[in-house]
Amino acid sequence: MEQIQRITSFPFRGWLESLRLRTLPLAFASILTGSALAWWQGEFSLTVALLCFLTSGLLQVLSNLANDYGDALKGSDGSARLGPLRGIQKGTITRLQLRAGIIATAGLALLCGGILIRYACHTPGDVVSFLLLGALAIVAAIAYTVGKKPYGYLGLGDLSVLIFFGWLGVSGSFYLQSHSVQPLVLLPATACGLLAAAVLNINNLRDIDTDRQCGKMTLAVRLGATHARRYHLLLLGGALLCFAAFAWFGQHGWGRWLFLLAAPLFWRQGRYILQQESPVAMRPMLEKTVKAALLANVLFSLGVLL
């Protein structure tokens, strides 16, 4: 009876909140785009693509858990924040439990990444390179808010997102399937990273006041609310320009412009963000930005396949 009670009292909802499964589309978008580009080159591998999806998902979950843990240690996510409170803030998950979850998730990411490297890498140079990149990704996921000088508190989160959700996510999954280097791939990779950075920027605009008060100097805090909103327009516009440049130089046919169907969403979002100056107004925009970013990548990938 006592064992049943322990099982039923497991903080399932608290863990779901900390896992933040709604952020997984951001991680999957880069793999989707990279895999579509591999298809474009006639080198698509379903097995490699699935392993990339799984590894990137685990890295995203690892980043989410580490983010909660680091912010809890520093007192950044208090009851005053506008964003949703996670399990550790509500007290349904202890710091010890969350740390154990981080270790377990890091282990699973290492295992899955190792299988991916074993299956997809054909040369010793590729094996070493992707082992180093995998280790760097795990360190980056944890060091965002954990440690004495977490880079998320220094305003470097946007750059990290561009690198891992864009350049490495897209170009890495493309290379692991095609085993070739195509400079044009950097265009959609940059677009994917810029859209992921836009999601982070909305999150930081929502929490700009509480982040400033607790010393979390995100790029939005450093820029200030007004310039952070203008920066958001640059992220959205830059992503569309990168997709357009690839369509112009790298493809033929009408399908290459399919991503433009997402442009009206970006326009409405950019206008809303410029007009609404309250951090509270950013609450609904976070989910909308995730959906818009995912839609743009899906449309681009579909256009590549067509």
mmCIF file with all atom_site columns, C-alpha atoms in Angstrom, residues 85-255:
data_model
loop_
_atom_site.group_PDB
_atom_site.id
_atom_site.type_symbol
_atom_site.label_atom_id
_atom_site.label_alt_id
_atom_site.label_comp_id
_atom_site.label_asym_id
_atom_site.label_entity_id
_atom_site.label_seq_id
_atom_site.pdbx_PDB_ins_code
_atom_site.Cartn_x
_atom_site.Cartn_y
_atom_site.Cartn_z
_atom_site.occupancy
_atom_site.B_iso_or_equiv
_atom_site.pdbx_formal_charge
_atom_site.auth_seq_id
_atom_site.auth_comp_id
_atom_site.auth_asym_id
_atom_site.auth_atom_id
_atom_site.pdbx_PDB_model_num
ATOM 1   C CA . LEU A 1 85  ? 6.322  28.305 -12.800 1.00 0.00 ? 85  LEU A CA 1
ATOM 2   C CA . ARG A 1 86  ? 8.018  24.912 -13.150 1.00 0.00 ? 86  ARG A CA 1
ATOM 3   C CA . GLY A 1 87  ? 8.085  21.929 -10.841 1.00 0.00 ? 87  GLY A CA 1
ATOM 4   C CA . ILE A 1 88  ? 11.081 23.105 -8.829  1.00 0.00 ? 88  ILE A CA 1
ATOM 5   C CA . GLN A 1 89  ? 9.562  26.550 -8.257  1.00 0.00 ? 89  GLN A CA 1
ATOM 6   C CA . LYS A 1 90  ? 6.303  24.953 -7.097  1.00 0.00 ? 90  LYS A CA 1
ATOM 7   C CA . GLY A 1 91  ? 8.133  22.593 -4.780  1.00 0.00 ? 91  GLY A CA 1
ATOM 8   C CA . THR A 1 92  ? 6.928  19.405 -6.474  1.00 0.00 ? 92  THR A CA 1
ATOM 9   C CA . ILE A 1 93  ? 10.499 18.583 -7.545  1.00 0.00 ? 93  ILE A CA 1
ATOM 10  C CA . THR A 1 94  ? 13.533 18.987 -5.309  1.00 0.00 ? 94  THR A CA 1
ATOM 11  C CA . ARG A 1 95  ? 16.895 20.251 -6.472  1.00 0.00 ? 95  ARG A CA 1
ATOM 12  C CA . LEU A 1 96  ? 18.392 16.813 -5.845  1.00 0.00 ? 96  LEU A CA 1
ATOM 13  C CA . GLN A 1 97  ? 15.743 15.167 -8.010  1.00 0.00 ? 97  GLN A CA 1
ATOM 14  C CA . LEU A 1 98  ? 16.206 17.717 -10.777 1.00 0.00 ? 98  LEU A CA 1
ATOM 15  C CA . ARG A 1 99  ? 19.973 17.238 -10.702 1.00 0.00 ? 99  ARG A CA 1
ATOM 16  C CA . ALA A 1 100 ? 19.462 13.483 -11.010 1.00 0.00 ? 100 ALA A CA 1
ATOM 17  C CA . GLY A 1 101 ? 17.178 14.118 -13.978 1.00 0.00 ? 101 GLY A CA 1
ATOM 18  C CA . ILE A 1 102 ? 19.866 16.249 -15.614 1.00 0.00 ? 102 ILE A CA 1
ATOM 19  C CA . ILE A 1 103 ? 22.469 13.516 -15.176 1.00 0.00 ? 103 ILE A CA 1
ATOM 20  C CA . ALA A 1 104 ? 20.123 10.845 -16.536 1.00 0.00 ? 104 ALA A CA 1
ATOM 21  C CA . THR A 1 105 ? 19.148 12.941 -19.554 1.00 0.00 ? 105 THR A CA 1
ATOM 22  C CA . ALA A 1 106 ? 22.791 13.781 -20.289 1.00 0.00 ? 106 ALA A CA 1
ATOM 23  C CA . GLY A 1 107 ? 23.581 10.066 -20.192 1.00 0.00 ? 107 GLY A CA 1
ATOM 24  C CA . LEU A 1 108 ? 20.763 9.268  -22.616 1.00 0.00 ? 108 LEU A CA 1
ATOM 25  C CA . ALA A 1 109 ? 21.897 12.058 -24.940 1.00 0.00 ? 109 ALA A CA 1
ATOM 26  C CA . LEU A 1 110 ? 25.449 10.663 -24.881 1.00 0.00 ? 110 LEU A CA 1
ATOM 27  C CA . LEU A 1 111 ? 24.187 7.161  -25.601 1.00 0.00 ? 111 LEU A CA 1
ATOM 28  C CA . CYS A 1 112 ? 21.941 8.217  -28.460 1.00 0.00 ? 112 CYS A CA 1
ATOM 29  C CA . GLY A 1 113 ? 24.597 10.529 -29.878 1.00 0.00 ? 113 GLY A CA 1
ATOM 30  C CA . GLY A 1 114 ? 27.143 7.727  -29.691 1.00 0.00 ? 114 GLY A CA 1
ATOM 31  C CA . ILE A 1 115 ? 24.856 5.407  -31.636 1.00 0.00 ? 115 ILE A CA 1
ATOM 32  C CA . LEU A 1 116 ? 24.300 8.144  -34.217 1.00 0.00 ? 116 LEU A CA 1
ATOM 33  C CA . ILE A 1 117 ? 28.034 8.705  -34.631 1.00 0.00 ? 117 ILE A CA 1
ATOM 34  C CA . ARG A 1 118 ? 28.707 4.956  -34.817 1.00 0.00 ? 118 ARG A CA 1
ATOM 35  C CA . TYR A 1 119 ? 26.093 4.537  -37.537 1.00 0.00 ? 119 TYR A CA 1
ATOM 36  C CA . ALA A 1 120 ? 26.543 7.727  -39.576 1.00 0.00 ? 120 ALA A CA 1
ATOM 37  C CA . CYS A 1 121 ? 30.265 8.569  -39.405 1.00 0.00 ? 121 CYS A CA 1
ATOM 38  C CA . HIS A 1 122 ? 32.463 6.747  -41.903 1.00 0.00 ? 122 HIS A CA 1
ATOM 39  C CA . THR A 1 123 ? 35.906 8.201  -41.202 1.00 0.00 ? 123 THR A CA 1
ATOM 40  C CA . PRO A 1 124 ? 37.968 8.653  -38.014 1.00 0.00 ? 124 PRO A CA 1
ATOM 41  C CA . GLY A 1 125 ? 37.998 12.399 -38.631 1.00 0.00 ? 125 GLY A CA 1
ATOM 42  C CA . ASP A 1 126 ? 34.196 12.528 -38.690 1.00 0.00 ? 126 ASP A CA 1
ATOM 43  C CA . VAL A 1 127 ? 33.980 10.419 -35.536 1.00 0.00 ? 127 VAL A CA 1
ATOM 44  C CA . VAL A 1 128 ? 36.328 12.707 -33.604 1.00 0.00 ? 128 VAL A CA 1
ATOM 45  C CA . SER A 1 129 ? 34.678 15.874 -34.932 1.00 0.00 ? 129 SER A CA 1
ATOM 46  C CA . PHE A 1 130 ? 31.152 14.838 -33.996 1.00 0.00 ? 130 PHE A CA 1
ATOM 47  C CA . LEU A 1 131 ? 32.244 13.466 -30.633 1.00 0.00 ? 131 LEU A CA 1
ATOM 48  C CA . LEU A 1 132 ? 33.660 16.904 -29.849 1.00 0.00 ? 132 LEU A CA 1
ATOM 49  C CA . LEU A 1 133 ? 30.550 18.646 -31.178 1.00 0.00 ? 133 LEU A CA 1
ATOM 50  C CA . GLY A 1 134 ? 28.315 16.352 -29.124 1.00 0.00 ? 134 GLY A CA 1
ATOM 51  C CA . ALA A 1 135 ? 30.300 17.033 -25.968 1.00 0.00 ? 135 ALA A CA 1
ATOM 52  C CA . LEU A 1 136 ? 30.163 20.761 -26.710 1.00 0.00 ? 136 LEU A CA 1
ATOM 53  C CA . ALA A 1 137 ? 26.388 20.585 -27.151 1.00 0.00 ? 137 ALA A CA 1
ATOM 54  C CA . ILE A 1 138 ? 25.939 18.895 -23.767 1.00 0.00 ? 138 ILE A CA 1
ATOM 55  C CA . VAL A 1 139 ? 28.211 21.417 -22.042 1.00 0.00 ? 139 VAL A CA 1
ATOM 56  C CA . ALA A 1 140 ? 26.364 24.297 -23.739 1.00 0.00 ? 140 ALA A CA 1
ATOM 57  C CA . ALA A 1 141 ? 22.975 22.902 -22.691 1.00 0.00 ? 141 ALA A CA 1
ATOM 58  C CA . ILE A 1 142 ? 24.044 22.804 -19.043 1.00 0.00 ? 142 ILE A CA 1
ATOM 59  C CA . ALA A 1 143 ? 26.214 25.930 -18.906 1.00 0.00 ? 143 ALA A CA 1
ATOM 60  C CA . TYR A 1 144 ? 23.407 28.207 -20.126 1.00 0.00 ? 144 TYR A CA 1
ATOM 61  C CA . THR A 1 145 ? 22.277 28.860 -16.546 1.00 0.00 ? 145 THR A CA 1
ATOM 62  C CA . VAL A 1 146 ? 24.465 26.543 -14.418 1.00 0.00 ? 146 VAL A CA 1
ATOM 63  C CA . GLY A 1 147 ? 27.875 27.515 -13.087 1.00 0.00 ? 147 GLY A CA 1
ATOM 64  C CA . LYS A 1 148 ? 29.590 30.581 -11.710 1.00 0.00 ? 148 LYS A CA 1
ATOM 65  C CA . LYS A 1 149 ? 29.352 32.509 -14.991 1.00 0.00 ? 149 LYS A CA 1
ATOM 66  C CA . PRO A 1 150 ? 26.524 30.984 -17.065 1.00 0.00 ? 150 PRO A CA 1
ATOM 67  C CA . TYR A 1 151 ? 26.539 32.454 -20.539 1.00 0.00 ? 151 TYR A CA 1
ATOM 68  C CA . GLY A 1 152 ? 22.750 32.893 -20.498 1.00 0.00 ? 152 GLY A CA 1
ATOM 69  C CA . TYR A 1 153 ? 23.281 35.541 -17.824 1.00 0.00 ? 153 TYR A CA 1
ATOM 70  C CA . LEU A 1 154 ? 25.834 37.334 -20.007 1.00 0.00 ? 154 LEU A CA 1
ATOM 71  C CA . GLY A 1 155 ? 23.597 37.921 -23.017 1.00 0.00 ? 155 GLY A CA 1
ATOM 72  C CA . LEU A 1 156 ? 25.120 35.125 -25.119 1.00 0.00 ? 156 LEU A CA 1
ATOM 73  C CA . GLY A 1 157 ? 22.052 32.895 -25.274 1.00 0.00 ? 157 GLY A CA 1
ATOM 74  C CA . ASP A 1 158 ? 20.964 34.198 -28.678 1.00 0.00 ? 158 ASP A CA 1
ATOM 75  C CA . LEU A 1 159 ? 24.335 33.394 -30.221 1.00 0.00 ? 159 LEU A CA 1
ATOM 76  C CA . SER A 1 160 ? 24.243 29.895 -28.724 1.00 0.00 ? 160 SER A CA 1
ATOM 77  C CA . VAL A 1 161 ? 20.762 29.302 -30.137 1.00 0.00 ? 161 VAL A CA 1
ATOM 78  C CA . LEU A 1 162 ? 21.895 30.457 -33.590 1.00 0.00 ? 162 LEU A CA 1
ATOM 79  C CA . ILE A 1 163 ? 24.844 28.059 -33.460 1.00 0.00 ? 163 ILE A CA 1
ATOM 80  C CA . PHE A 1 164 ? 23.129 24.949 -32.109 1.00 0.00 ? 164 PHE A CA 1
ATOM 81  C CA . PHE A 1 165 ? 19.581 25.329 -33.451 1.00 0.00 ? 165 PHE A CA 1
ATOM 82  C CA . GLY A 1 166 ? 20.794 26.677 -36.766 1.00 0.00 ? 166 GLY A CA 1
ATOM 83  C CA . TRP A 1 167 ? 24.295 26.090 -38.046 1.00 0.00 ? 167 TRP A CA 1
ATOM 84  C CA . LEU A 1 168 ? 25.083 22.842 -36.229 1.00 0.00 ? 168 LEU A CA 1
ATOM 85  C CA . GLY A 1 169 ? 21.546 21.436 -36.167 1.00 0.00 ? 169 GLY A CA 1
ATOM 86  C CA . VAL A 1 170 ? 20.873 21.901 -39.880 1.00 0.00 ? 170 VAL A CA 1
ATOM 87  C CA . SER A 1 171 ? 24.376 21.546 -41.294 1.00 0.00 ? 171 SER A CA 1
ATOM 88  C CA . GLY A 1 172 ? 25.233 18.666 -38.944 1.00 0.00 ? 172 GLY A CA 1
ATOM 89  C CA . SER A 1 173 ? 22.164 16.581 -39.768 1.00 0.00 ? 173 SER A CA 1
ATOM 90  C CA . PHE A 1 174 ? 22.708 17.338 -43.464 1.00 0.00 ? 174 PHE A CA 1
ATOM 91  C CA . TYR A 1 175 ? 26.339 16.242 -43.352 1.00 0.00 ? 175 TYR A CA 1
ATOM 92  C CA . LEU A 1 176 ? 25.642 13.060 -41.387 1.00 0.00 ? 176 LEU A CA 1
ATOM 93  C CA . GLN A 1 177 ? 23.336 11.950 -44.198 1.00 0.00 ? 177 GLN A CA 1
ATOM 94  C CA . SER A 1 178 ? 25.040 13.350 -47.294 1.00 0.00 ? 178 SER A CA 1
ATOM 95  C CA . HIS A 1 179 ? 28.702 13.312 -46.141 1.00 0.00 ? 179 HIS A CA 1
ATOM 96  C CA . SER A 1 180 ? 29.255 16.405 -48.227 1.00 0.00 ? 180 SER A CA 1
ATOM 97  C CA . VAL A 1 181 ? 29.749 20.114 -47.576 1.00 0.00 ? 181 VAL A CA 1
ATOM 98  C CA . GLN A 1 182 ? 27.439 22.505 -49.393 1.00 0.00 ? 182 GLN A CA 1
ATOM 99  C CA . PRO A 1 183 ? 27.993 26.221 -48.624 1.00 0.00 ? 183 PRO A CA 1
ATOM 100 C CA . LEU A 1 184 ? 24.397 27.002 -49.663 1.00 0.00 ? 184 LEU A CA 1
ATOM 101 C CA . VAL A 1 185 ? 23.150 24.922 -46.717 1.00 0.00 ? 185 VAL A CA 1
ATOM 102 C CA . LEU A 1 186 ? 24.362 27.684 -44.401 1.00 0.00 ? 186 LEU A CA 1
ATOM 103 C CA . LEU A 1 187 ? 21.552 29.925 -45.682 1.00 0.00 ? 187 LEU A CA 1
ATOM 104 C CA . PRO A 1 188 ? 18.610 27.827 -44.413 1.00 0.00 ? 188 PRO A CA 1
ATOM 105 C CA . ALA A 1 189 ? 20.714 26.871 -41.387 1.00 0.00 ? 189 ALA A CA 1
ATOM 106 C CA . THR A 1 190 ? 21.053 30.551 -40.512 1.00 0.00 ? 190 THR A CA 1
ATOM 107 C CA . ALA A 1 191 ? 17.338 31.093 -41.105 1.00 0.00 ? 191 ALA A CA 1
ATOM 108 C CA . CYS A 1 192 ? 16.476 28.244 -38.758 1.00 0.00 ? 192 CYS A CA 1
ATOM 109 C CA . GLY A 1 193 ? 18.804 29.611 -36.087 1.00 0.00 ? 193 GLY A CA 1
ATOM 110 C CA . LEU A 1 194 ? 17.422 33.146 -36.401 1.00 0.00 ? 194 LEU A CA 1
ATOM 111 C CA . LEU A 1 195 ? 13.868 31.872 -35.892 1.00 0.00 ? 195 LEU A CA 1
ATOM 112 C CA . ALA A 1 196 ? 14.947 29.961 -32.796 1.00 0.00 ? 196 ALA A CA 1
ATOM 113 C CA . ALA A 1 197 ? 16.629 33.128 -31.518 1.00 0.00 ? 197 ALA A CA 1
ATOM 114 C CA . ALA A 1 198 ? 13.345 34.967 -32.104 1.00 0.00 ? 198 ALA A CA 1
ATOM 115 C CA . VAL A 1 199 ? 11.614 32.519 -29.766 1.00 0.00 ? 199 VAL A CA 1
ATOM 116 C CA . LEU A 1 200 ? 14.262 33.130 -27.109 1.00 0.00 ? 200 LEU A CA 1
ATOM 117 C CA . ASN A 1 201 ? 13.941 36.883 -27.589 1.00 0.00 ? 201 ASN A CA 1
ATOM 118 C CA . ILE A 1 202 ? 10.179 36.767 -26.964 1.00 0.00 ? 202 ILE A CA 1
ATOM 119 C CA . ASN A 1 203 ? 10.821 34.763 -23.798 1.00 0.00 ? 203 ASN A CA 1
ATOM 120 C CA . ASN A 1 204 ? 13.379 37.334 -22.673 1.00 0.00 ? 204 ASN A CA 1
ATOM 121 C CA . LEU A 1 205 ? 11.081 40.259 -23.526 1.00 0.00 ? 205 LEU A CA 1
ATOM 122 C CA . ARG A 1 206 ? 8.399  38.693 -21.349 1.00 0.00 ? 206 ARG A CA 1
ATOM 123 C CA . ASP A 1 207 ? 10.793 38.292 -18.423 1.00 0.00 ? 207 ASP A CA 1
ATOM 124 C CA . ILE A 1 208 ? 12.814 41.453 -19.028 1.00 0.00 ? 208 ILE A CA 1
ATOM 125 C CA . ASP A 1 209 ? 11.871 43.181 -15.767 1.00 0.00 ? 209 ASP A CA 1
ATOM 126 C CA . THR A 1 210 ? 12.425 40.211 -13.459 1.00 0.00 ? 210 THR A CA 1
ATOM 127 C CA . ASP A 1 211 ? 15.622 39.238 -15.299 1.00 0.00 ? 211 ASP A CA 1
ATOM 128 C CA . ARG A 1 212 ? 16.999 42.753 -14.836 1.00 0.00 ? 212 ARG A CA 1
ATOM 129 C CA . GLN A 1 213 ? 16.144 42.738 -11.139 1.00 0.00 ? 213 GLN A CA 1
ATOM 130 C CA . CYS A 1 214 ? 17.937 39.449 -10.469 1.00 0.00 ? 214 CYS A CA 1
ATOM 131 C CA . GLY A 1 215 ? 20.984 40.297 -12.585 1.00 0.00 ? 215 GLY A CA 1
ATOM 132 C CA . LYS A 1 216 ? 20.191 38.002 -15.516 1.00 0.00 ? 216 LYS A CA 1
ATOM 133 C CA . MET A 1 217 ? 21.612 40.172 -18.295 1.00 0.00 ? 217 MET A CA 1
ATOM 134 C CA . THR A 1 218 ? 19.990 38.612 -21.338 1.00 0.00 ? 218 THR A CA 1
ATOM 135 C CA . LEU A 1 219 ? 20.424 40.316 -24.691 1.00 0.00 ? 219 LEU A CA 1
ATOM 136 C CA . ALA A 1 220 ? 16.937 41.816 -24.301 1.00 0.00 ? 220 ALA A CA 1
ATOM 137 C CA . VAL A 1 221 ? 17.971 43.336 -20.966 1.00 0.00 ? 221 VAL A CA 1
ATOM 138 C CA . ARG A 1 222 ? 21.185 44.685 -22.465 1.00 0.00 ? 222 ARG A CA 1
ATOM 139 C CA . LEU A 1 223 ? 19.429 46.153 -25.500 1.00 0.00 ? 223 LEU A CA 1
ATOM 140 C CA . GLY A 1 224 ? 16.453 47.509 -23.596 1.00 0.00 ? 224 GLY A CA 1
ATOM 141 C CA . ALA A 1 225 ? 12.813 46.810 -24.422 1.00 0.00 ? 225 ALA A CA 1
ATOM 142 C CA . THR A 1 226 ? 12.584 49.152 -27.427 1.00 0.00 ? 226 THR A CA 1
ATOM 143 C CA . HIS A 1 227 ? 15.730 47.961 -29.189 1.00 0.00 ? 227 HIS A CA 1
ATOM 144 C CA . ALA A 1 228 ? 14.944 44.322 -28.318 1.00 0.00 ? 228 ALA A CA 1
ATOM 145 C CA . ARG A 1 229 ? 11.667 44.707 -30.224 1.00 0.00 ? 229 ARG A CA 1
ATOM 146 C CA . ARG A 1 230 ? 13.486 46.109 -33.242 1.00 0.00 ? 230 ARG A CA 1
ATOM 147 C CA . TYR A 1 231 ? 16.015 43.295 -32.942 1.00 0.00 ? 231 TYR A CA 1
ATOM 148 C CA . HIS A 1 232 ? 13.098 40.864 -33.107 1.00 0.00 ? 232 HIS A CA 1
ATOM 149 C CA . LEU A 1 233 ? 12.055 42.302 -36.475 1.00 0.00 ? 233 LEU A CA 1
ATOM 150 C CA . LEU A 1 234 ? 15.613 41.811 -37.733 1.00 0.00 ? 234 LEU A CA 1
ATOM 151 C CA . LEU A 1 235 ? 15.515 38.156 -36.682 1.00 0.00 ? 235 LEU A CA 1
ATOM 152 C CA . LEU A 1 236 ? 12.241 37.482 -38.508 1.00 0.00 ? 236 LEU A CA 1
ATOM 153 C CA . GLY A 1 237 ? 13.231 39.470 -41.589 1.00 0.00 ? 237 GLY A CA 1
ATOM 154 C CA . GLY A 1 238 ? 16.705 37.956 -41.674 1.00 0.00 ? 238 GLY A CA 1
ATOM 155 C CA . ALA A 1 239 ? 15.260 34.437 -41.612 1.00 0.00 ? 239 ALA A CA 1
ATOM 156 C CA . LEU A 1 240 ? 12.997 35.173 -44.584 1.00 0.00 ? 240 LEU A CA 1
ATOM 157 C CA . LEU A 1 241 ? 15.896 36.718 -46.505 1.00 0.00 ? 241 LEU A CA 1
ATOM 158 C CA . CYS A 1 242 ? 18.091 33.660 -45.890 1.00 0.00 ? 242 CYS A CA 1
ATOM 159 C CA . PHE A 1 243 ? 15.342 31.302 -47.073 1.00 0.00 ? 243 PHE A CA 1
ATOM 160 C CA . ALA A 1 244 ? 14.800 33.550 -50.116 1.00 0.00 ? 244 ALA A CA 1
ATOM 161 C CA . ALA A 1 245 ? 18.517 33.611 -50.961 1.00 0.00 ? 245 ALA A CA 1
ATOM 162 C CA . PHE A 1 246 ? 18.641 29.811 -50.904 1.00 0.00 ? 246 PHE A CA 1
ATOM 163 C CA . ALA A 1 247 ? 15.512 29.626 -53.074 1.00 0.00 ? 247 ALA A CA 1
ATOM 164 C CA . TRP A 1 248 ? 17.048 32.041 -55.571 1.00 0.00 ? 248 TRP A CA 1
ATOM 165 C CA . PHE A 1 249 ? 20.491 30.485 -55.821 1.00 0.00 ? 249 PHE A CA 1
ATOM 166 C CA . GLY A 1 250 ? 19.908 26.848 -54.902 1.00 0.00 ? 250 GLY A CA 1
ATOM 167 C CA . GLN A 1 251 ? 16.591 25.674 -56.319 1.00 0.00 ? 251 GLN A CA 1
ATOM 168 C CA . HIS A 1 252 ? 14.238 25.729 -59.276 1.00 0.00 ? 252 HIS A CA 1
ATOM 169 C CA . GLY A 1 253 ? 10.467 25.525 -59.528 1.00 0.00 ? 253 GLY A CA 1
ATOM 170 C CA . TRP A 1 254 ? 7.568  27.105 -57.658 1.00 0.00 ? 254 TRP A CA 1
ATOM 171 C CA . GLY A 1 255 ? 8.054  25.005 -54.514 1.00 0.00 ? 255 GLY A CA 1
#
